[in-house]
């Protein structure tokens, strides 16, 4: 009976406790009145918490009226509200100016931005989505200090990305891209802007050493969008616009062309090439108008849905991108989908899977330069009296005496397209057996199939020079099947309230496999589309194939510690074993260490809080590697050729490359010092960093010396040389808000200085780009190397005075109006010894300026990018100004070129015979200032909120690459290329101005 009273007492106590509890509901929105899903709502001082759904709504039970609710979400300032007598608590969160609590991806983990000790820059996906581009890295241009991006024109072209300059000479300079934790190589053409949640750029070795042997060029970590708890939310993003293709040059019309050539011929002692130039007046062939479209379409579309419950969230998107070429045919088309599912089985167990299928097709003629270079007199088609009715459709075009193949005909014959099908899967399983200890295993499989189909029809435009007597068909199929698997264990613990430590250990395995097979044949019965198959070929059938494989096994670890949010230490270690190296050097170690001191959290900084909100010093050191060389360099290879003995052709074999069992990784050692700050409530924030890199054991492909007994074309990969670079990165950001008006500006500034420290032998010289660049010890790699063009000879007196000590002319074939080349060593000859450094392709610094303004529902952004202090080679000078060829020239060249004393000191006289080698000698005549300032993007938009039955409707208009300020007279100042051949501009496909309309709908 006594137990009955005890149970009655307990029931009454529980009832009293229950009656004291309060259920609080509400909605959380941002300062634009948009609901914020995923906000963490917690009862301060307890473990009770909830989160908002997709409508920003929440419900939570609090113990009493004295309870306080804390609202927190990444990118917003935390807010604490006392419950009191309220059961409905609506909250508006303000965006955090500095957002130090934002999560940053650091490689196999995430940390809060304020806890980062290395050099890492983070860009949110919404900043990338303001541009419509095929490759998301183009949107990074000017937004990240230390990252130089050189745009590439053309459908599907990949921009060049340099993180803190170059770290290698002969190997790829592209960074490693890691998507959702999986290394994906050196290109993200497969990824739509709309799928990206954030990009985190690991700039120094202390950040990237966790990726070891592939991190010497930096690492870009990409996180894609995931589902959030709440009802289904749809988002539709559409943009469509026109790319504008303007002729970069004003080319001569038919009459002007005749005058130019006539002058070149008569200056060389010949009779006029085209007498009576007036007869061509009004008879100019408009090649450009016939083959090049002034505008081409670019389209981008994305539709996505996300949502879920506490147990399962999902995000599904379908994306389409299309960029037409400026011909009537060709372009790049891409369709991608991403299906992400995350499951939470309990507080301890979760897993997820992502599927990413895609299809791409591309192909475009590459002969647009010919539309300018072909003469303006030749008609597009043969006159009717030259046709006999037996010609096929590709033989009706006229031939130009300029030896430029008819470009309209070339486009008509073009049939070279590639189709790619790819499926990538990424799955993880995570288990937390005890608080703070997390086991995670993640795997990825990628399967790809690429088919290139080429058909070359038979045709005869000119029996001697422009024809293909037999048609041919070719097909190449390449498949790949790659997989990765990584497992980590992470333990995080706080000791004595102020000591915070985290230890991660793990292992990864990766394997990359591929094979190709190709077939070739000639003599297809006709040129119809249905017959363009290898099986239809009747002659010279041939086939071949190959396969390849490489693998990487690694062990990784990271130890992080901080004391009281003031003193931070991080150390990482990775050990890589690669199939690309022999046993002696198969394994390599890549350690790193970094530290930071948050001065602003010190007690002596308390009185400065009104001004200094954040102040931190950072330092880092690490080693990373580069192994981006072929997978079989440790093998000796035999090449195949032929030799004629008498009247017989004999097949031959020869050693084409030799094994080097001692070859090993390139290694980059890096140090970094930085300061981060936030002032005046973080309205002004930024960072200043200094870095220094040393590359050792650089990989070169060298020729064997002739005395070795091997043929001169036999090569061997070997480790030689070292290189050093240093520079600074600066980021300044200012953001403020006055009522309904908000504005901001981000400024980035980057320098990079590099020089070769050593090569394999004393005084060795490394030439590149047809001996037009040189790399030597003590100077920057790949600088332009040639003759100094010291103006033009203006008269006979100047010609006579340009002699050696004996009165012999240094340039015996020169005439007034020709280029005067400098005899730098004063040996009385103009020869190879007079070549010298002409300039550098590497910019002194790059800058970015990103502006944003918003008033109520209007918003405006503008992005600018500048590259200053580099030189470029304008290879088109020879095509445009040289009278020795029959190709078309720039309009007015007969007046621009030297035609008497004082008329020009730059453009040489017109001459049919370039006996002085004005244009064939590589000289400073071709070198131009490559500095430029470009408006990358300007966009204005208006957003309707909660209208028309939609959560959001935004309409925008934008312009990309609308104007460029530069002294460079070539096609486009954004010129890439390899390290030993960088900066050689010619008829490169330009980055095109683009005007777009966009609409974004959320419901």
PDB file of N, CA and C in Angstrom, residues 512 546-551 578-582 586 627-638 656-661 663 699 701 715-718:
ATOM      1  N   UNK A 512      42.751   4.056 -61.874  1.00  0.00           N
ATOM      2  CA  UNK A 512      42.252   4.671 -63.104  1.00  0.00           C
ATOM      3  C   UNK A 512      42.600   3.751 -64.280  1.00  0.00           C
ATOM      4  N   UNK A 546      44.642   0.326 -77.539  1.00  0.00           N
ATOM      5  CA  UNK A 546      45.602   0.356 -76.439  1.00  0.00           C
ATOM      6  C   UNK A 546      44.820   0.370 -75.132  1.00  0.00           C
ATOM      7  N   UNK A 547      45.498   0.109 -74.048  1.00  0.00           N
ATOM      8  CA  UNK A 547      44.888   0.206 -72.726  1.00  0.00           C
ATOM      9  C   UNK A 547      45.917   0.746 -71.753  1.00  0.00           C
ATOM     10  N   UNK A 548      45.457   1.268 -70.625  1.00  0.00           N
ATOM     11  CA  UNK A 548      46.354   1.853 -69.636  1.00  0.00           C
ATOM     12  C   UNK A 548      45.725   1.749 -68.256  1.00  0.00           C
ATOM     13  N   UNK A 549      46.566   1.878 -67.262  1.00  0.00           N
ATOM     14  CA  UNK A 549      46.088   1.795 -65.895  1.00  0.00           C
ATOM     15  C   UNK A 549      47.104   2.451 -64.971  1.00  0.00           C
ATOM     16  N   UNK A 550      46.616   3.112 -63.946  1.00  0.00           N
ATOM     17  CA  UNK A 550      47.485   3.646 -62.900  1.00  0.00           C
ATOM     18  C   UNK A 550      46.732   3.600 -61.581  1.00  0.00           C
ATOM     19  N   UNK A 551      47.469   3.547 -60.499  1.00  0.00           N
ATOM     20  CA  UNK A 551      46.825   3.450 -59.191  1.00  0.00           C
ATOM     21  C   UNK A 551      47.639   4.225 -58.167  1.00  0.00           C
ATOM     22  N   UNK A 578      52.659   5.234 -55.650  1.00  0.00           N
ATOM     23  CA  UNK A 578      52.108   5.358 -56.995  1.00  0.00           C
ATOM     24  C   UNK A 578      52.653   4.278 -57.918  1.00  0.00           C
ATOM     25  N   UNK A 579      51.779   3.792 -58.779  1.00  0.00           N
ATOM     26  CA  UNK A 579      52.194   2.792 -59.768  1.00  0.00           C
ATOM     27  C   UNK A 579      53.075   3.393 -60.855  1.00  0.00           C
ATOM     28  N   UNK A 580      53.203   4.713 -60.897  1.00  0.00           N
ATOM     29  CA  UNK A 580      53.988   5.360 -61.945  1.00  0.00           C
ATOM     30  C   UNK A 580      55.491   5.301 -61.684  1.00  0.00           C
ATOM     31  N   UNK A 581      55.886   4.803 -60.504  1.00  0.00           N
ATOM     32  CA  UNK A 581      57.299   4.794 -60.155  1.00  0.00           C
ATOM     33  C   UNK A 581      57.730   3.395 -59.738  1.00  0.00           C
ATOM     34  N   UNK A 582      59.036   3.139 -59.900  1.00  0.00           N
ATOM     35  CA  UNK A 582      59.597   1.845 -59.542  1.00  0.00           C
ATOM     36  C   UNK A 582      59.765   1.748 -58.029  1.00  0.00           C
ATOM     37  N   UNK A 586      58.773   4.458 -55.179  1.00  0.00           N
ATOM     38  CA  UNK A 586      57.327   4.306 -55.286  1.00  0.00           C
ATOM     39  C   UNK A 586      56.594   5.096 -54.208  1.00  0.00           C
ATOM     40  N   UNK A 627      52.919  14.331 -59.893  1.00  0.00           N
ATOM     41  CA  UNK A 627      53.205  13.064 -60.581  1.00  0.00           C
ATOM     42  C   UNK A 627      52.411  12.958 -61.869  1.00  0.00           C
ATOM     43  N   UNK A 628      52.063  14.115 -62.453  1.00  0.00           N
ATOM     44  CA  UNK A 628      51.208  14.112 -63.652  1.00  0.00           C
ATOM     45  C   UNK A 628      52.019  13.852 -64.911  1.00  0.00           C
ATOM     46  N   UNK A 629      52.645  12.703 -64.954  1.00  0.00           N
ATOM     47  CA  UNK A 629      53.401  12.276 -66.130  1.00  0.00           C
ATOM     48  C   UNK A 629      52.810  10.961 -66.612  1.00  0.00           C
ATOM     49  N   UNK A 630      53.171  10.487 -67.808  1.00  0.00           N
ATOM     50  CA  UNK A 630      52.594   9.238 -68.307  1.00  0.00           C
ATOM     51  C   UNK A 630      52.809   8.082 -67.347  1.00  0.00           C
ATOM     52  N   UNK A 631      51.945   7.079 -67.432  1.00  0.00           N
ATOM     53  CA  UNK A 631      51.970   5.998 -66.463  1.00  0.00           C
ATOM     54  C   UNK A 631      53.036   4.952 -66.700  1.00  0.00           C
ATOM     55  N   UNK A 632      53.814   5.041 -67.770  1.00  0.00           N
ATOM     56  CA  UNK A 632      54.772   3.978 -68.078  1.00  0.00           C
ATOM     57  C   UNK A 632      56.165   4.528 -68.346  1.00  0.00           C
ATOM     58  N   UNK A 633      56.539   5.609 -67.665  1.00  0.00           N
ATOM     59  CA  UNK A 633      57.847   6.209 -67.957  1.00  0.00           C
ATOM     60  C   UNK A 633      58.989   5.341 -67.445  1.00  0.00           C
ATOM     61  N   UNK A 634      58.696   4.355 -66.587  1.00  0.00           N
ATOM     62  CA  UNK A 634      59.759   3.461 -66.115  1.00  0.00           C
ATOM     63  C   UNK A 634      59.998   2.321 -67.101  1.00  0.00           C
ATOM     64  N   UNK A 635      59.284   2.346 -68.238  1.00  0.00           N
ATOM     65  CA  UNK A 635      59.449   1.312 -69.247  1.00  0.00           C
ATOM     66  C   UNK A 635      60.206   1.856 -70.451  1.00  0.00           C
ATOM     67  N   UNK A 636      60.963   0.985 -71.104  1.00  0.00           N
ATOM     68  CA  UNK A 636      61.573   1.327 -72.390  1.00  0.00           C
ATOM     69  C   UNK A 636      60.570   0.981 -73.492  1.00  0.00           C
ATOM     70  N   UNK A 637      60.417   1.884 -74.442  1.00  0.00           N
ATOM     71  CA  UNK A 637      59.427   1.700 -75.505  1.00  0.00           C
ATOM     72  C   UNK A 637      60.096   1.631 -76.871  1.00  0.00           C
ATOM     73  N   UNK A 638      59.497   0.843 -77.741  1.00  0.00           N
ATOM     74  CA  UNK A 638      59.995   0.668 -79.100  1.00  0.00           C
ATOM     75  C   UNK A 638      59.049   1.377 -80.059  1.00  0.00           C
ATOM     76  N   UNK A 656      62.396   4.368 -78.830  1.00  0.00           N
ATOM     77  CA  UNK A 656      61.825   5.718 -78.818  1.00  0.00           C
ATOM     78  C   UNK A 656      61.913   6.376 -77.454  1.00  0.00           C
ATOM     79  N   UNK A 657      61.904   5.573 -76.416  1.00  0.00           N
ATOM     80  CA  UNK A 657      62.076   6.121 -75.071  1.00  0.00           C
ATOM     81  C   UNK A 657      62.719   5.059 -74.198  1.00  0.00           C
ATOM     82  N   UNK A 658      63.465   5.529 -73.211  1.00  0.00           N
ATOM     83  CA  UNK A 658      64.217   4.616 -72.364  1.00  0.00           C
ATOM     84  C   UNK A 658      63.736   4.714 -70.925  1.00  0.00           C
ATOM     85  N   UNK A 659      63.841   3.584 -70.231  1.00  0.00           N
ATOM     86  CA  UNK A 659      63.368   3.521 -68.853  1.00  0.00           C
ATOM     87  C   UNK A 659      64.321   4.252 -67.917  1.00  0.00           C
ATOM     88  N   UNK A 660      63.751   4.776 -66.844  1.00  0.00           N
ATOM     89  CA  UNK A 660      64.555   5.375 -65.778  1.00  0.00           C
ATOM     90  C   UNK A 660      63.980   4.875 -64.456  1.00  0.00           C
ATOM     91  N   UNK A 661      64.618   3.848 -63.897  1.00  0.00           N
ATOM     92  CA  UNK A 661      64.081   3.238 -62.678  1.00  0.00           C
ATOM     93  C   UNK A 661      64.229   4.146 -61.461  1.00  0.00           C
ATOM     94  N   UNK A 663      63.460   7.428 -61.429  1.00  0.00           N
ATOM     95  CA  UNK A 663      62.623   8.615 -61.518  1.00  0.00           C
ATOM     96  C   UNK A 663      61.703   8.697 -60.292  1.00  0.00           C
ATOM     97  N   UNK A 699      60.652  17.279 -63.214  1.00  0.00           N
ATOM     98  CA  UNK A 699      60.607  16.220 -64.207  1.00  0.00           C
ATOM     99  C   UNK A 699      60.766  16.799 -65.612  1.00  0.00           C
ATOM    100  N   UNK A 701      61.642  15.668 -69.846  1.00  0.00           N
ATOM    101  CA  UNK A 701      61.813  14.646 -70.861  1.00  0.00           C
ATOM    102  C   UNK A 701      62.994  15.065 -71.721  1.00  0.00           C
ATOM    103  N   UNK A 715      64.221   9.498 -76.067  1.00  0.00           N
ATOM    104  CA  UNK A 715      64.088  10.372 -74.899  1.00  0.00           C
ATOM    105  C   UNK A 715      64.037   9.561 -73.612  1.00  0.00           C
ATOM    106  N   UNK A 716      64.250  10.263 -72.506  1.00  0.00           N
ATOM    107  CA  UNK A 716      64.166   9.643 -71.198  1.00  0.00           C
ATOM    108  C   UNK A 716      63.662  10.677 -70.197  1.00  0.00           C
ATOM    109  N   UNK A 717      62.707  10.267 -69.363  1.00  0.00           N
ATOM    110  CA  UNK A 717      62.233  11.135 -68.292  1.00  0.00           C
ATOM    111  C   UNK A 717      63.241  11.089 -67.151  1.00  0.00           C
ATOM    112  N   UNK A 718      63.527  12.250 -66.601  1.00  0.00           N
ATOM    113  CA  UNK A 718      64.497  12.308 -65.515  1.00  0.00           C
ATOM    114  C   UNK A 718      64.195  13.492 -64.602  1.00  0.00           C
TER     115      UNK A 718
END
